[in-house]
mmCIF file of C-alpha atoms in Angstrom:
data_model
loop_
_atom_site.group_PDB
_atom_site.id
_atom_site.type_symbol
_atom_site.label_atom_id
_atom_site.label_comp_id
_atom_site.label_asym_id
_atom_site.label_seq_id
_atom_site.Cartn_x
_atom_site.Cartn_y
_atom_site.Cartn_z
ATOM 1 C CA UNK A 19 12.380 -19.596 4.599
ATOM 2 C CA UNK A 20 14.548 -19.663 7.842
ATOM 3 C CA UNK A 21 13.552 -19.982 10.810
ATOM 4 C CA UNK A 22 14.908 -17.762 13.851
ATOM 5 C CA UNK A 23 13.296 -18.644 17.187
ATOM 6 C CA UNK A 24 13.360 -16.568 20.399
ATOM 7 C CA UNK A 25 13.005 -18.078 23.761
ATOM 8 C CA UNK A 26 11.260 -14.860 25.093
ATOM 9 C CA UNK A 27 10.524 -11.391 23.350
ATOM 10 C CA UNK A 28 7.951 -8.132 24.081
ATOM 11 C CA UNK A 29 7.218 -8.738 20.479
ATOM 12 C CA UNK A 30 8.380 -10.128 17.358
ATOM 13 C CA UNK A 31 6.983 -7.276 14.916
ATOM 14 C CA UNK A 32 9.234 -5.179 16.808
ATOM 15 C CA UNK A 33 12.372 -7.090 17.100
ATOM 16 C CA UNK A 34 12.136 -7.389 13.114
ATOM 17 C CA UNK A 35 11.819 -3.601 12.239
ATOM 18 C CA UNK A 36 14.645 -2.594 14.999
ATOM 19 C CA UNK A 37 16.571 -5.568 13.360
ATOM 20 C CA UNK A 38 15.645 -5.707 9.800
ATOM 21 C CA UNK A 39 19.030 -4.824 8.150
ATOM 22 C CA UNK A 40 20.275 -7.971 9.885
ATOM 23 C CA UNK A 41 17.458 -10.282 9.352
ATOM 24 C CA UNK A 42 17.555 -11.738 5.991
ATOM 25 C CA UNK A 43 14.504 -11.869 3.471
ATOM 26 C CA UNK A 44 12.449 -14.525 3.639
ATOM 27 C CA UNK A 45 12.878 -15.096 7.897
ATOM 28 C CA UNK A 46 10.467 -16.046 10.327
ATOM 29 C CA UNK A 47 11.199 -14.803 13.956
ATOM 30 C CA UNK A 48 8.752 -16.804 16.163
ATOM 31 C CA UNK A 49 8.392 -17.326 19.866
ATOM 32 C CA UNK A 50 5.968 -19.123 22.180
ATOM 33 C CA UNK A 51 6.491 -16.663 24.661
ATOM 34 C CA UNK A 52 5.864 -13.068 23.929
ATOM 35 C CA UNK A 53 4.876 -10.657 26.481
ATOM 36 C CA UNK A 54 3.411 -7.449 24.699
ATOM 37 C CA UNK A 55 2.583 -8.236 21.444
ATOM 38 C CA UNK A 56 -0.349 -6.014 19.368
ATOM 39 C CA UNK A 57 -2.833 -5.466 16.566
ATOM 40 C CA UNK A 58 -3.946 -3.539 14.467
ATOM 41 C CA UNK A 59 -5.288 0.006 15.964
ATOM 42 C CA UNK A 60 -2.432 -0.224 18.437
ATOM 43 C CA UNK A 61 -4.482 -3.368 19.930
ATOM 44 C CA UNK A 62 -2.953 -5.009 22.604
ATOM 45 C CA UNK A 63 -2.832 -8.789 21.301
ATOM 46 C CA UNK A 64 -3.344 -11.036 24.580
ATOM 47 C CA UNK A 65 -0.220 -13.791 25.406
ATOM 48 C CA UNK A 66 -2.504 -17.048 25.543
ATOM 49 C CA UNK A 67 0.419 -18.944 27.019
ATOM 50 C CA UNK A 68 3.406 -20.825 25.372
ATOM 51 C CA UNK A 69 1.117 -23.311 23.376
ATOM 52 C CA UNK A 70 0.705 -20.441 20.676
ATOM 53 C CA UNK A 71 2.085 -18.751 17.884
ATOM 54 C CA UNK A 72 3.453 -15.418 17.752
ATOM 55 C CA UNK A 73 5.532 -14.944 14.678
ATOM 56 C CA UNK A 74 6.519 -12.462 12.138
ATOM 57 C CA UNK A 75 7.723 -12.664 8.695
ATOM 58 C CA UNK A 76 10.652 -10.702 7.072
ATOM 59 C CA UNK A 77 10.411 -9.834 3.800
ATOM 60 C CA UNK A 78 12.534 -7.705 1.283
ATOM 61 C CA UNK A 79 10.958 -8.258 -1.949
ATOM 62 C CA UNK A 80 12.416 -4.882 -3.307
ATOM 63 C CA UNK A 81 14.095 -1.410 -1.920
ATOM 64 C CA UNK A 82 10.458 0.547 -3.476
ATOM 65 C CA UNK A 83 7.562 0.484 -2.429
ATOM 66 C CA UNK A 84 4.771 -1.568 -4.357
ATOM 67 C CA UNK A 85 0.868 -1.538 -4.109
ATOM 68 C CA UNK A 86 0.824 -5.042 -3.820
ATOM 69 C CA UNK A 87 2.999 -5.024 -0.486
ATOM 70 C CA UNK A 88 -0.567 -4.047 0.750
ATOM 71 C CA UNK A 89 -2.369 -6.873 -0.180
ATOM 72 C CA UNK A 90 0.631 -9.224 1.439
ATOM 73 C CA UNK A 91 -1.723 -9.258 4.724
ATOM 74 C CA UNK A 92 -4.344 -10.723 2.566
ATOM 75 C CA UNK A 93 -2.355 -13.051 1.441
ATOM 76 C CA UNK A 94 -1.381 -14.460 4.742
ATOM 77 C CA UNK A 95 -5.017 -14.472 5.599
ATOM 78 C CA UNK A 96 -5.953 -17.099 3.185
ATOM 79 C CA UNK A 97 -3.122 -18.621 3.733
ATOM 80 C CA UNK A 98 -3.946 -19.081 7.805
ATOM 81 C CA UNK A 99 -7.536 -20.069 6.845
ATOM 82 C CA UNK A 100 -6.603 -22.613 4.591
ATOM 83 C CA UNK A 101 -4.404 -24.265 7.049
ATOM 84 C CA UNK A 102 -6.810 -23.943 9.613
ATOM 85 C CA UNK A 103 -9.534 -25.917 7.231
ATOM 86 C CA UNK A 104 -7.357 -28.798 7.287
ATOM 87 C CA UNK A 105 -8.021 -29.166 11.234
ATOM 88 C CA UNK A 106 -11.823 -29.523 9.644
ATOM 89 C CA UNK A 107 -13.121 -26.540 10.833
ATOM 90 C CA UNK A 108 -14.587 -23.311 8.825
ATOM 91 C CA UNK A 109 -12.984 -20.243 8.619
ATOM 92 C CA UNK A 110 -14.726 -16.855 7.653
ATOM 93 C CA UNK A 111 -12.001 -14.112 6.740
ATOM 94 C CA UNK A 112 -13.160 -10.279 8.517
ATOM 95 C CA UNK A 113 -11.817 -7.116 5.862
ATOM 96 C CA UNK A 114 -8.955 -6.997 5.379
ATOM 97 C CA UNK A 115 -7.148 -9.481 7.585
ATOM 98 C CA UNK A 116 -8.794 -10.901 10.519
ATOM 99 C CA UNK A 117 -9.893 -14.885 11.302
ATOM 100 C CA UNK A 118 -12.792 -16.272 12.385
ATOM 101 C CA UNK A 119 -14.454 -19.324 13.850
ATOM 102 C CA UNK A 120 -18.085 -19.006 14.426
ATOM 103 C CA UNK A 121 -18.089 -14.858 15.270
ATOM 104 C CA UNK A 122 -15.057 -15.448 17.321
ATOM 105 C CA UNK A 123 -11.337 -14.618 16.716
ATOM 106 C CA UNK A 124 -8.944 -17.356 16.680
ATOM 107 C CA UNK A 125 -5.908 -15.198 14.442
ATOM 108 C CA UNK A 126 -4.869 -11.594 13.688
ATOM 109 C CA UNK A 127 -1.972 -9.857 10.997
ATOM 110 C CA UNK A 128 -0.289 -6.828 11.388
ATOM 111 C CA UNK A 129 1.837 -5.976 9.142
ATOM 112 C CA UNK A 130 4.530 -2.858 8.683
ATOM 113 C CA UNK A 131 6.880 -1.222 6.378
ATOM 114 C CA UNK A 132 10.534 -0.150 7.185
ATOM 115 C CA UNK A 133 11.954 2.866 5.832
ATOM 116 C CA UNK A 134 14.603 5.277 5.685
ATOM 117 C CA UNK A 135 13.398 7.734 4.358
ATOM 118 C CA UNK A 136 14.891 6.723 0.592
ATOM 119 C CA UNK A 137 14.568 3.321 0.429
ATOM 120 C CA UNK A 138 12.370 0.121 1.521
ATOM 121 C CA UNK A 139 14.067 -1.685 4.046
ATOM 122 C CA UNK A 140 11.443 -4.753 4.288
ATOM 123 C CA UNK A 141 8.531 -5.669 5.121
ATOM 124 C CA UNK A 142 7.263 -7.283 8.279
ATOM 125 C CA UNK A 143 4.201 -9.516 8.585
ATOM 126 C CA UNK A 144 3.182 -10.229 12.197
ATOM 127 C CA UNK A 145 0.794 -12.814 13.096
ATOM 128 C CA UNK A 146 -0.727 -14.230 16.377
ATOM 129 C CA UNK A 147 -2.463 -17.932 16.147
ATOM 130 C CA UNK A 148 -4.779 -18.995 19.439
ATOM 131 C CA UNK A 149 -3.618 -22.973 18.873
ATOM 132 C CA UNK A 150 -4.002 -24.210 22.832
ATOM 133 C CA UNK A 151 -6.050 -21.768 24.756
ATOM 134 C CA UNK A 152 -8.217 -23.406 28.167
ATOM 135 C CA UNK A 153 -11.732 -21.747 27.655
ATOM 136 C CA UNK A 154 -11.002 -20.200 31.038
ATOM 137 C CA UNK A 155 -8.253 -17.960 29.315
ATOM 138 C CA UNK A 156 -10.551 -17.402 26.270
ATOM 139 C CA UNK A 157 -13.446 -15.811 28.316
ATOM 140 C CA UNK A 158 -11.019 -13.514 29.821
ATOM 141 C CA UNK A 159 -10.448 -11.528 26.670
ATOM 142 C CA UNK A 160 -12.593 -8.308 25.802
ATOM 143 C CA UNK A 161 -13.873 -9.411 22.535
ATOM 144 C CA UNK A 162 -15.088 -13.007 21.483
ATOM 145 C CA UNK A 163 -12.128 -15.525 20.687
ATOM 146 C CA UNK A 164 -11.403 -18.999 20.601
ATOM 147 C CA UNK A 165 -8.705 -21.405 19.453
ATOM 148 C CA UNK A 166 -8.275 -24.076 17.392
ATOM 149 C CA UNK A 167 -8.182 -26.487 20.413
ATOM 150 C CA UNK A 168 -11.239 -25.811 21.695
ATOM 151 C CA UNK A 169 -12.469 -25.879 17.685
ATOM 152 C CA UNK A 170 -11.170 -29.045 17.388
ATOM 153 C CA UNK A 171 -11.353 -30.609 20.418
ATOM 154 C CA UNK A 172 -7.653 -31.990 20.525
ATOM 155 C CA UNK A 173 -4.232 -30.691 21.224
ATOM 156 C CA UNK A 174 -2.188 -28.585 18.697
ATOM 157 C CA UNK A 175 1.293 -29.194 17.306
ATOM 158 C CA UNK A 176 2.554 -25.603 17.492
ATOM 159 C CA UNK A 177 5.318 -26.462 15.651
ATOM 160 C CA UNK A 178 3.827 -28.096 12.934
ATOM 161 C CA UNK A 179 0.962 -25.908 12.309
ATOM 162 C CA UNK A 180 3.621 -22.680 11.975
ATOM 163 C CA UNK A 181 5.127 -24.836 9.181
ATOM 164 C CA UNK A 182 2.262 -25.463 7.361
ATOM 165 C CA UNK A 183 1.516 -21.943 7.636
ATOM 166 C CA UNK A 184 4.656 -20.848 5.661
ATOM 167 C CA UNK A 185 5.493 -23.642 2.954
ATOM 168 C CA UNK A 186 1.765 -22.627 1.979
ATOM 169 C CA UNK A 187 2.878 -18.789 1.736
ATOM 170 C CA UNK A 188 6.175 -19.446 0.253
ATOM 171 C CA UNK A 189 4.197 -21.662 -2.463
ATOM 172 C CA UNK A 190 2.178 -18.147 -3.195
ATOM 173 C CA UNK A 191 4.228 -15.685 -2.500
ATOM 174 C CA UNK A 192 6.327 -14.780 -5.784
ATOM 175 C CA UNK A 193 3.474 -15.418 -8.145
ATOM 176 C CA UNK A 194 1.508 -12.917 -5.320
ATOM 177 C CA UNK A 195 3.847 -10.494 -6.010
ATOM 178 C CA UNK A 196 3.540 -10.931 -9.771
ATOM 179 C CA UNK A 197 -0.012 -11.225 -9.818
ATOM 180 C CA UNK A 198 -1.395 -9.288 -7.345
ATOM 181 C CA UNK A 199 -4.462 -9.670 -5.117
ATOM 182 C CA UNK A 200 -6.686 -11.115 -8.172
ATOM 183 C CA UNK A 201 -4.315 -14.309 -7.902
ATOM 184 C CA UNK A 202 -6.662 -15.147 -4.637
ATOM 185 C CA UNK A 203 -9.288 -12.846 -4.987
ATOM 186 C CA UNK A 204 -11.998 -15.567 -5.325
ATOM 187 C CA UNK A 205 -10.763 -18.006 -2.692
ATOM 188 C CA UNK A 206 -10.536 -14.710 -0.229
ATOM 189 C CA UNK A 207 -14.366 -13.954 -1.225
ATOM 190 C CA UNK A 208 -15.520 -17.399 -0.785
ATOM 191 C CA UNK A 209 -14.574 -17.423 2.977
ATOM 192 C CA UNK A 210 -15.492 -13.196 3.336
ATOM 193 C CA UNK A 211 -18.624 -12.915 6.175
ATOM 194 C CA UNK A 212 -18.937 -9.442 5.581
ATOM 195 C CA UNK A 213 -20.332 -9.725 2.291
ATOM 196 C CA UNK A 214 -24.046 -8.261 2.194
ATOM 197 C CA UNK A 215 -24.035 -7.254 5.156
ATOM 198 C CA UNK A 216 -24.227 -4.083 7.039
ATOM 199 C CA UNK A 217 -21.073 -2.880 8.445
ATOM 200 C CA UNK A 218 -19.299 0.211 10.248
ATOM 201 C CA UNK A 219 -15.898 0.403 9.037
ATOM 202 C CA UNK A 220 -13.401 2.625 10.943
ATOM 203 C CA UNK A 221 -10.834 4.465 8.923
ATOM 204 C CA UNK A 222 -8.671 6.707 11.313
ATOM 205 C CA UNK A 223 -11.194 8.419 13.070
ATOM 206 C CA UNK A 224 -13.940 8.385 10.500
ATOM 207 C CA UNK A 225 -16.630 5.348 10.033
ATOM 208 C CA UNK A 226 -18.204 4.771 7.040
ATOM 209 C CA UNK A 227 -21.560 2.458 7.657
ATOM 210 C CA UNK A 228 -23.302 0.970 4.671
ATOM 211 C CA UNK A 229 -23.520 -2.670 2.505
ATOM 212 C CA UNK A 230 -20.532 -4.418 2.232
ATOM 213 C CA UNK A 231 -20.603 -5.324 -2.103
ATOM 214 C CA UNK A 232 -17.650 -6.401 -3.206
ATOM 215 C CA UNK A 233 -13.680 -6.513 -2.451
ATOM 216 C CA UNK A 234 -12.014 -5.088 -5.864
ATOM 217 C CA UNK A 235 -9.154 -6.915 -7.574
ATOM 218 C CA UNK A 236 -6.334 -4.373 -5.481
ATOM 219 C CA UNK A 237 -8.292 -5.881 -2.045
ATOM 220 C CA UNK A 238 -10.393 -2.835 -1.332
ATOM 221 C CA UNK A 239 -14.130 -3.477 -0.086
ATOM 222 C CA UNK A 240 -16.158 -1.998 -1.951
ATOM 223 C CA UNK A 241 -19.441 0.202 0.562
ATOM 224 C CA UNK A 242 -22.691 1.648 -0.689
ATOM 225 C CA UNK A 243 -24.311 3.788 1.998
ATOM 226 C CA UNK A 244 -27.666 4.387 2.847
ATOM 227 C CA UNK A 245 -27.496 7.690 0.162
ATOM 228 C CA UNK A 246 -26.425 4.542 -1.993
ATOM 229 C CA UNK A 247 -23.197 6.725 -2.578
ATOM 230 C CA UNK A 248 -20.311 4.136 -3.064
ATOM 231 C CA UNK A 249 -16.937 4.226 -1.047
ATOM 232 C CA UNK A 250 -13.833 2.214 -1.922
ATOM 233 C CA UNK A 251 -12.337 2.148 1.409
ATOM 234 C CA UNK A 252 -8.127 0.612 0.772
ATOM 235 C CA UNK A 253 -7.238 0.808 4.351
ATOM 236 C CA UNK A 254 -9.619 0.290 7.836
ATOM 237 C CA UNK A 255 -11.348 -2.073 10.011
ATOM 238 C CA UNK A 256 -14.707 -3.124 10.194
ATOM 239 C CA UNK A 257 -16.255 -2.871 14.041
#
Protein backbone atom coordinates (compact mmCIF):
# COMPACT_ATOMS: atom_id res chain seq x y z
CA UNK A 1 0.00 0.00 0.00
CA UNK A 2 1.06 3.75 -0.16
CA UNK A 3 0.39 6.03 1.91
CA UNK A 4 -0.81 9.69 0.85
CA UNK A 5 -1.47 11.98 3.83
CA UNK A 6 -3.37 15.29 3.82
CA UNK A 7 -2.76 17.95 6.32
CA UNK A 8 -6.48 19.09 6.11
CA UNK A 9 -9.46 17.84 3.83
CA UNK A 10 -13.66 18.12 3.94
CA UNK A 11 -13.28 14.46 3.37
CA UNK A 12 -11.16 11.80 2.16
CA UNK A 13 -13.99 9.56 0.43
CA UNK A 14 -14.42 12.50 -1.64
CA UNK A 15 -11.02 13.60 -2.53
CA UNK A 16 -10.52 9.82 -3.79
CA UNK A 17 -13.58 9.58 -6.20
CA UNK A 18 -12.89 13.33 -7.65
CA UNK A 19 -9.22 12.03 -7.85
CA UNK A 20 -9.32 8.41 -8.55
CA UNK A 21 -7.74 8.33 -12.08
CA UNK A 22 -4.69 9.82 -10.34
CA UNK A 23 -4.59 7.87 -7.22
CA UNK A 24 -3.05 4.59 -7.75
CA UNK A 25 -4.58 1.13 -6.57
CA UNK A 26 -3.80 0.05 -3.49
CA UNK A 27 -3.53 3.99 -1.74
CA UNK A 28 -4.54 5.13 1.47
CA UNK A 29 -5.42 8.93 1.67
CA UNK A 30 -5.61 9.67 5.45
CA UNK A 31 -5.81 12.82 7.49
CA UNK A 32 -6.15 13.70 11.17
CA UNK A 33 -7.99 16.59 10.32
CA UNK A 34 -11.10 16.33 8.29
CA UNK A 35 -13.85 18.71 8.54
CA UNK A 36 -17.07 17.11 6.91
CA UNK A 37 -16.64 13.70 6.65
CA UNK A 38 -19.97 11.11 6.51
CA UNK A 39 -21.65 7.73 6.77
CA UNK A 40 -23.63 5.74 5.54
CA UNK A 41 -27.37 7.23 4.93
CA UNK A 42 -25.67 10.51 4.08
CA UNK A 43 -24.65 10.55 7.99
CA UNK A 44 -22.70 13.26 8.99
CA UNK A 45 -19.55 11.45 10.67
CA UNK A 46 -18.46 13.85 13.69
CA UNK A 47 -14.46 15.28 13.52
CA UNK A 48 -13.36 13.97 17.12
CA UNK A 49 -10.22 16.07 16.83
CA UNK A 50 -6.74 15.36 15.24
CA UNK A 51 -6.02 12.24 17.52
CA UNK A 52 -8.23 10.14 15.00
CA UNK A 53 -8.40 8.41 11.91
CA UNK A 54 -10.13 9.39 8.91
CA UNK A 55 -8.90 7.45 5.96
CA UNK A 56 -9.96 5.94 2.76
CA UNK A 57 -8.70 3.22 0.67
CA UNK A 58 -8.24 3.18 -3.18
CA UNK A 59 -8.73 0.27 -4.84
CA UNK A 60 -8.82 -0.86 -8.60
CA UNK A 61 -9.03 -4.49 -8.47
CA UNK A 62 -10.61 -4.58 -12.06
CA UNK A 63 -12.42 -2.08 -14.75
CA UNK A 64 -16.03 -4.51 -14.04
CA UNK A 65 -17.89 -4.64 -11.59
CA UNK A 66 -17.82 -7.80 -9.19
CA UNK A 67 -20.29 -9.03 -6.42
CA UNK A 68 -17.62 -9.40 -4.16
CA UNK A 69 -16.63 -5.55 -4.34
CA UNK A 70 -19.73 -5.58 -1.97
CA UNK A 71 -18.55 -7.60 0.60
CA UNK A 72 -15.03 -5.43 0.60
CA UNK A 73 -16.80 -3.32 3.56
CA UNK A 74 -17.06 -6.52 5.39
CA UNK A 75 -13.90 -7.21 4.97
CA UNK A 76 -12.54 -4.09 6.46
CA UNK A 77 -14.87 -4.67 9.32
CA UNK A 78 -13.16 -7.68 10.59
CA UNK A 79 -10.28 -6.40 9.77
CA UNK A 80 -10.85 -3.08 12.24
CA UNK A 81 -12.21 -5.47 14.93
CA UNK A 82 -9.42 -7.62 14.92
CA UNK A 83 -7.02 -4.86 15.38
CA UNK A 84 -9.03 -3.36 17.88
CA UNK A 85 -8.94 -6.90 19.99
CA UNK A 86 -5.35 -6.54 20.25
CA UNK A 87 -5.88 -3.26 22.51
CA UNK A 88 -7.80 -6.19 24.71
CA UNK A 89 -11.04 -5.06 24.29
CA UNK A 90 -14.26 -6.87 22.55
CA UNK A 91 -15.63 -5.91 19.51
CA UNK A 92 -19.25 -6.84 18.28
CA UNK A 93 -19.60 -6.17 14.38
CA UNK A 94 -23.48 -4.31 13.58
CA UNK A 95 -24.84 -5.67 9.69
CA UNK A 96 -23.11 -5.02 7.45
CA UNK A 97 -20.28 -2.77 8.58
CA UNK A 98 -20.50 -0.97 11.75
CA UNK A 99 -18.16 -1.37 15.22
CA UNK A 100 -18.99 -1.71 18.49
CA UNK A 101 -17.79 -1.54 22.06
CA UNK A 102 -20.35 -2.31 24.61
CA UNK A 103 -23.67 -0.81 22.45
CA UNK A 104 -21.54 2.09 21.53
CA UNK A 105 -19.82 3.07 18.22
CA UNK A 106 -16.20 3.45 18.20
CA UNK A 107 -15.77 2.92 13.91
CA UNK A 108 -17.85 3.26 10.72
CA UNK A 109 -17.13 2.20 6.60
CA UNK A 110 -18.48 3.72 3.77
CA UNK A 111 -17.60 2.62 0.89
CA UNK A 112 -18.31 3.75 -3.04
CA UNK A 113 -17.89 2.82 -6.57
CA UNK A 114 -16.54 5.11 -9.41
CA UNK A 115 -17.87 4.94 -12.75
CA UNK A 116 -18.09 6.22 -16.09
CA UNK A 117 -20.61 5.00 -17.27
CA UNK A 118 -18.51 1.95 -19.20
CA UNK A 119 -16.05 1.07 -16.99
CA UNK A 120 -15.03 0.68 -13.11
CA UNK A 121 -12.83 3.30 -12.18
CA UNK A 122 -12.10 1.99 -8.42
CA UNK A 123 -13.28 1.50 -5.53
CA UNK A 124 -13.13 3.62 -2.42
CA UNK A 125 -13.32 2.36 1.17
CA UNK A 126 -13.77 5.15 3.74
CA UNK A 127 -13.33 4.62 7.31
CA UNK A 128 -13.51 6.79 10.52
CA UNK A 129 -11.68 5.28 13.86
CA UNK A 130 -12.63 7.22 17.42
CA UNK A 131 -8.75 6.43 18.79
CA UNK A 132 -8.44 9.68 21.38
CA UNK A 133 -11.80 11.10 22.10
CA UNK A 134 -12.22 13.11 25.94
CA UNK A 135 -15.64 11.62 27.16
CA UNK A 136 -16.74 15.25 27.08
CA UNK A 137 -16.60 15.10 23.14
CA UNK A 138 -18.15 11.57 23.18
CA UNK A 139 -21.39 12.64 25.03
CA UNK A 140 -21.82 15.32 22.58
CA UNK A 141 -22.69 13.02 19.72
CA UNK A 142 -26.44 11.99 18.92
CA UNK A 143 -26.04 8.35 19.16
CA UNK A 144 -23.89 6.30 21.74
CA UNK A 145 -20.01 6.23 20.90
CA UNK A 146 -16.85 5.81 22.46
CA UNK A 147 -13.19 5.34 21.59
CA UNK A 148 -10.63 3.15 22.08
CA UNK A 149 -9.01 5.51 24.67
CA UNK A 150 -11.56 5.66 26.89
CA UNK A 151 -11.86 1.54 26.18
CA UNK A 152 -8.56 1.19 27.07
CA UNK A 153 -7.77 3.61 29.35
CA UNK A 154 -4.41 4.84 27.67
CA UNK A 155 -3.37 6.98 24.81
CA UNK A 156 -3.48 5.82 21.12
CA UNK A 157 -0.71 5.74 18.52
CA UNK A 158 -2.74 7.01 15.56
CA UNK A 159 -0.17 6.22 13.43
CA UNK A 160 0.46 2.90 14.36
CA UNK A 161 -2.96 1.65 14.77
CA UNK A 162 -3.79 2.90 10.86
CA UNK A 163 -0.89 0.54 10.00
CA UNK A 164 -1.99 -2.30 11.63
CA UNK A 165 -5.22 -1.70 10.13
CA UNK A 166 -3.92 -2.14 6.51
CA UNK A 167 -0.95 -4.78 6.54
CA UNK A 168 -3.95 -6.88 8.11
CA UNK A 169 -6.22 -6.01 4.93
CA UNK A 170 -3.52 -6.25 2.46
CA UNK A 171 -2.74 -9.85 4.07
CA UNK A 172 -6.65 -10.65 3.05
CA UNK A 173 -7.37 -8.81 0.43
CA UNK A 174 -6.43 -10.86 -2.88
CA UNK A 175 -7.46 -14.19 -1.47
CA UNK A 176 -10.92 -11.91 -0.49
CA UNK A 177 -11.28 -11.23 -3.84
CA UNK A 178 -10.75 -14.85 -4.87
CA UNK A 179 -12.71 -16.27 -2.26
CA UNK A 180 -15.33 -14.19 -1.48
CA UNK A 181 -17.16 -13.37 1.76
CA UNK A 182 -17.11 -17.24 2.94
CA UNK A 183 -13.18 -16.68 3.34
CA UNK A 184 -14.32 -14.73 6.77
CA UNK A 185 -17.70 -15.62 7.06
CA UNK A 186 -17.23 -17.42 10.43
CA UNK A 187 -14.83 -14.99 12.10
CA UNK A 188 -17.51 -12.08 10.95
CA UNK A 189 -20.37 -14.28 12.74
CA UNK A 190 -18.45 -14.92 15.79
CA UNK A 191 -18.23 -11.15 16.65
CA UNK A 192 -22.13 -10.41 14.88
CA UNK A 193 -24.58 -8.95 18.01
CA UNK A 194 -27.41 -8.99 15.89
CA UNK A 195 -27.72 -12.56 15.71
CA UNK A 196 -31.15 -13.77 17.36
CA UNK A 197 -32.23 -10.89 17.93
CA UNK A 198 -35.01 -8.69 16.90
CA UNK A 199 -34.14 -6.02 14.56
CA UNK A 200 -35.63 -3.17 12.19
CA UNK A 201 -33.54 -2.97 9.24
CA UNK A 202 -33.92 0.09 6.94
CA UNK A 203 -33.55 -0.46 3.25
CA UNK A 204 -34.20 2.92 1.36
CA UNK A 205 -37.28 3.88 2.78
CA UNK A 206 -38.69 0.51 3.66
CA UNK A 207 -37.95 -1.46 7.17
CA UNK A 208 -38.16 -4.87 7.40
CA UNK A 209 -38.51 -5.97 11.36
CA UNK A 210 -38.12 -9.60 12.27
CA UNK A 211 -35.21 -12.30 13.75
CA UNK A 212 -31.97 -11.75 12.63
CA UNK A 213 -30.86 -15.88 11.49
CA UNK A 214 -28.08 -15.97 9.66
CA UNK A 215 -25.61 -13.83 7.29
CA UNK A 216 -25.33 -16.06 3.91
CA UNK A 217 -21.96 -16.88 2.36
CA UNK A 218 -22.41 -13.47 -0.29
CA UNK A 219 -22.80 -11.33 3.35
CA UNK A 220 -26.55 -10.93 3.25
CA UNK A 221 -28.49 -11.30 6.71
CA UNK A 222 -30.71 -13.50 6.48
CA UNK A 223 -34.71 -12.04 8.42
CA UNK A 224 -37.72 -14.14 9.29
CA UNK A 225 -40.67 -11.92 10.20
CA UNK A 226 -43.30 -12.29 12.49
CA UNK A 227 -45.49 -14.09 9.31
CA UNK A 228 -42.15 -16.21 9.61
CA UNK A 229 -41.79 -15.15 5.83
CA UNK A 230 -37.94 -14.97 5.20
CA UNK A 231 -36.13 -11.86 3.62
CA UNK A 232 -32.55 -11.86 2.34
CA UNK A 233 -31.91 -8.28 2.68
CA UNK A 234 -28.04 -7.56 0.45
CA UNK A 235 -28.01 -3.93 1.15
CA UNK A 236 -29.44 -1.74 4.50
CA UNK A 237 -28.90 -0.82 7.98
CA UNK A 238 -30.18 -2.09 11.01
CA UNK A 239 -31.73 0.88 13.46
Amino acid sequence: MDFLYLEEIDSTNKYAKERVNDIKDMTVVYTFNQTAGRGRLQRKWSYMGEDNIYASIVLKPSNVYKEVYSNLTQLLCLVLAETFEEYGIEPQIKWPNDIRVNGKKISGILAEGINNGKYLEGLVLGFGVNLNVSKELIEKIDQPATSLNIETGMYIDKEYFLKKVIDKFCLYYNKFIEEGFLLIRDDYLRRAEFLNKEVAVKVFDKTYSGIAEDVTPNGALKLRDKNNQEHILLIGDIL
